[in-house]
Coordinates of N, CA and C in Angstrom, one line a residue:
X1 N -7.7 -31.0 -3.8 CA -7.9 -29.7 -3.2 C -6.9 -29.4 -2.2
X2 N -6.5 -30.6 -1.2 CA -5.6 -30.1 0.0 C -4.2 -29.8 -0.9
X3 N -3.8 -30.4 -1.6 CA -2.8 -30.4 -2.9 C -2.1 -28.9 -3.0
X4 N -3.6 -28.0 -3.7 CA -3.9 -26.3 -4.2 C -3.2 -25.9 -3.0
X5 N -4.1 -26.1 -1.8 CA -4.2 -25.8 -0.9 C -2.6 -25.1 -0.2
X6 N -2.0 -26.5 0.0 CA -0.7 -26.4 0.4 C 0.0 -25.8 -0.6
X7 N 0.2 -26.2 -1.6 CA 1.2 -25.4 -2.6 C 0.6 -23.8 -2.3
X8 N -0.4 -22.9 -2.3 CA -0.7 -21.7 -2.1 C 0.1 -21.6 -0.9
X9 N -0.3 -22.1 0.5 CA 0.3 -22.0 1.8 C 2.3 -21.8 1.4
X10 N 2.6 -22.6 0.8 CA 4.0 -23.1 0.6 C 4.4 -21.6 0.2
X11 N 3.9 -21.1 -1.2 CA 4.2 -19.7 -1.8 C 4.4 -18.4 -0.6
X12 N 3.3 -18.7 0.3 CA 3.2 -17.7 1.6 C 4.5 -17.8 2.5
X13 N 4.8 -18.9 2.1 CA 5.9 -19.5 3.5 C 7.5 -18.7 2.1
X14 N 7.3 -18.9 1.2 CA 8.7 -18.5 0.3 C 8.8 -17.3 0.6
X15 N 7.6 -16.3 -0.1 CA 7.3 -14.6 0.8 C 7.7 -14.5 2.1
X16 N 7.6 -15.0 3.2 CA 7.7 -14.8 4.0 C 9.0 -14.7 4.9
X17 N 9.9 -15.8 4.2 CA 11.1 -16.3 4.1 C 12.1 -14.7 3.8
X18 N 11.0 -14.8 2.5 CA 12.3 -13.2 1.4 C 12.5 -12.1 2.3
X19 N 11.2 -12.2 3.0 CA 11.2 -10.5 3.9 C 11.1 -11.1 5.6
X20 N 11.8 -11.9 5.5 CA 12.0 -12.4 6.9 C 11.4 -12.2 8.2
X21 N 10.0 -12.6 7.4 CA 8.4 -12.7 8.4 C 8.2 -11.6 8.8
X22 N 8.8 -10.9 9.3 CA 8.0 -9.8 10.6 C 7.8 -8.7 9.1
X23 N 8.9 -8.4 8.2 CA 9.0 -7.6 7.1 C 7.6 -7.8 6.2
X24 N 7.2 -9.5 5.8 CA 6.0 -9.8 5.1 C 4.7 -9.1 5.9
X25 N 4.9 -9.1 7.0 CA 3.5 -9.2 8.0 C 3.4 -7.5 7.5
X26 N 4.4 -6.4 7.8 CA 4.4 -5.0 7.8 C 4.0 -4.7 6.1
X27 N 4.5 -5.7 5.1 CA 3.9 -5.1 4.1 C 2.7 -5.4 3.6
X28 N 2.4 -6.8 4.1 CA 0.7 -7.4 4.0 C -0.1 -5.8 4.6
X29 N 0.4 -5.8 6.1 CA -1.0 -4.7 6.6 C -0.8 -3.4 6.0
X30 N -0.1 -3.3 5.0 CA 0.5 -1.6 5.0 C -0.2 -1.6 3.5
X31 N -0.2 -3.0 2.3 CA -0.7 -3.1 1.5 C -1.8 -2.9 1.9
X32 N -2.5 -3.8 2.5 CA -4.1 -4.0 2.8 C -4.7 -2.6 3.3
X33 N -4.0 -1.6 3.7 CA -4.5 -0.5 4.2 C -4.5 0.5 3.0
X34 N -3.4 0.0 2.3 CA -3.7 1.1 0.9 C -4.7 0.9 0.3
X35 N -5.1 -0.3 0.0 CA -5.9 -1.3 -1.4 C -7.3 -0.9 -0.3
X36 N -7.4 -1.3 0.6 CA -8.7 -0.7 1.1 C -9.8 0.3 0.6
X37 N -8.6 1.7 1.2 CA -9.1 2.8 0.8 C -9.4 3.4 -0.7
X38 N -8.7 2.0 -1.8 CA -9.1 2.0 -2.7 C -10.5 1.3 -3.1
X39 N -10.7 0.5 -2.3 CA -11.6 -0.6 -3.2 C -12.9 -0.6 -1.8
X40 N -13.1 0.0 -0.6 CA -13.4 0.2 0.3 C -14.2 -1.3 0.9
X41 N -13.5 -2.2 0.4 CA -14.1 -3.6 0.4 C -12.9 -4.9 1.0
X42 N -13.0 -5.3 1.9 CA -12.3 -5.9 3.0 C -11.6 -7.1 1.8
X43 N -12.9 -8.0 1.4 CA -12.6 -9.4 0.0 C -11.7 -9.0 -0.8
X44 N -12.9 -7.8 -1.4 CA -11.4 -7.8 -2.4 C -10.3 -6.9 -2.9
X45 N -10.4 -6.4 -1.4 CA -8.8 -5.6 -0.9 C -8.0 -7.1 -1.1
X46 N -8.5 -7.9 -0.5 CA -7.5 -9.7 0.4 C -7.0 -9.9 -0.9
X47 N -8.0 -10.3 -1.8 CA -7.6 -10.9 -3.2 C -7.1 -9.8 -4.0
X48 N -7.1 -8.8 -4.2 CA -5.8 -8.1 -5.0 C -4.7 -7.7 -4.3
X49 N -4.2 -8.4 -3.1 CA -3.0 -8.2 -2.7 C -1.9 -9.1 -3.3
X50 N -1.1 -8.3 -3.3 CA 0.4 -8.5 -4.6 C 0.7 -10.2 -3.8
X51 N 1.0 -10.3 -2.3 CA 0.9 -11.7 -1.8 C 0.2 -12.4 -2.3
X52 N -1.5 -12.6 -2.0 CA -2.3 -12.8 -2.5 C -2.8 -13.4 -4.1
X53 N -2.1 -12.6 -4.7 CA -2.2 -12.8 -6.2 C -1.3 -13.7 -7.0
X54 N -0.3 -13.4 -6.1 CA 0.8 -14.4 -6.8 C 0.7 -15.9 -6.4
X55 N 0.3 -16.4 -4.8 CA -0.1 -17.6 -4.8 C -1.3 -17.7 -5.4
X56 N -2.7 -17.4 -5.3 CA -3.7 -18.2 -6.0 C -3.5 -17.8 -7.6
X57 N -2.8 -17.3 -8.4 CA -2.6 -17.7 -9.9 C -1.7 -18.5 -10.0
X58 N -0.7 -19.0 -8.6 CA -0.1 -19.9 -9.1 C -0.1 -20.8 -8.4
X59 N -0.8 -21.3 -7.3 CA -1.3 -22.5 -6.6 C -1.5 -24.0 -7.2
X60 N -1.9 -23.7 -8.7 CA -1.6 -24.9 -9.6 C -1.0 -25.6 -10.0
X61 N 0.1 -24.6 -9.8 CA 2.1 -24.9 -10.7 C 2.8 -25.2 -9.6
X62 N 2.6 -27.3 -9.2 CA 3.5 -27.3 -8.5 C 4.8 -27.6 -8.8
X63 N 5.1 -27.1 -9.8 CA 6.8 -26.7 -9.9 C 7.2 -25.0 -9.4
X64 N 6.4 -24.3 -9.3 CA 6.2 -23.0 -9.3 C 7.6 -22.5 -7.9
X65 N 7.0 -23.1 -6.7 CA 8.3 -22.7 -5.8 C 9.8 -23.2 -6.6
X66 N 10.1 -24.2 -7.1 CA 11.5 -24.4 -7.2 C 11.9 -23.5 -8.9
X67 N 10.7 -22.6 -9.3 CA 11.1 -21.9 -11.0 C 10.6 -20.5 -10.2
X68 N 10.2 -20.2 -9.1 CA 10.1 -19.0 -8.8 C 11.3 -17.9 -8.4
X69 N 11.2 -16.5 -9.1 CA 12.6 -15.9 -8.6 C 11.9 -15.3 -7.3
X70 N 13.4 -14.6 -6.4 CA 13.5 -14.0 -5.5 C 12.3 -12.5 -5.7
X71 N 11.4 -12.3 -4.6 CA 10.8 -11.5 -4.5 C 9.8 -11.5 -5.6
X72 N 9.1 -12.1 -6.1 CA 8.7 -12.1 -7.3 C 6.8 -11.5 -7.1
X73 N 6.5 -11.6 -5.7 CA 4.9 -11.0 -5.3 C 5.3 -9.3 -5.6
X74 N 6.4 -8.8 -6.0 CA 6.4 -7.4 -6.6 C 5.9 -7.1 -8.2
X75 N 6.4 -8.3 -9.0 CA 5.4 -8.3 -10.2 C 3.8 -8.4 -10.0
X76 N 3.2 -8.5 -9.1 CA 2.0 -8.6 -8.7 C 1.0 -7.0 -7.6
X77 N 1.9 -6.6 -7.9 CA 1.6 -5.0 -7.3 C 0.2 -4.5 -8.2

């Protein structure tokens, strides 16, 4: 489980890296504010965010950071 765990964390930290943190933070809350007012539900605004989605479908694949491309939480929109 800590295994999942970290490799999800790890995917956060590559995002974070692309948009050079303060950029990830502005599009996390800017997503979360759109998806909201869609889904008017806090949970699962969190879990369909494009961040969000791309680590926990891929939290399993620990090869996944070193076969991941650049920016790739945009296929997850």
């Amino acid at each position: 489980m800590n295994k999942v765990l970290i490799n999800h964390e790890k995917i956060h930290l590559k995002q974070q890296q692309e948009l050079l943190i303060i950029f990830f933070y502005v599009f996390y809350g800017l997503e979360f504010l759109i998806k909201f007012f869609k889904y008017k539900n806090a949970f699962i605004t969190y879990k369909n965010l494009s961040f969000e989605r791309e680590a926990y479908i891929n939290e399993h694949d620990f090869k996944y950071i070193k076969t991941r491309k650049f920016w790739s939480f945009i296929n997850y929109l």
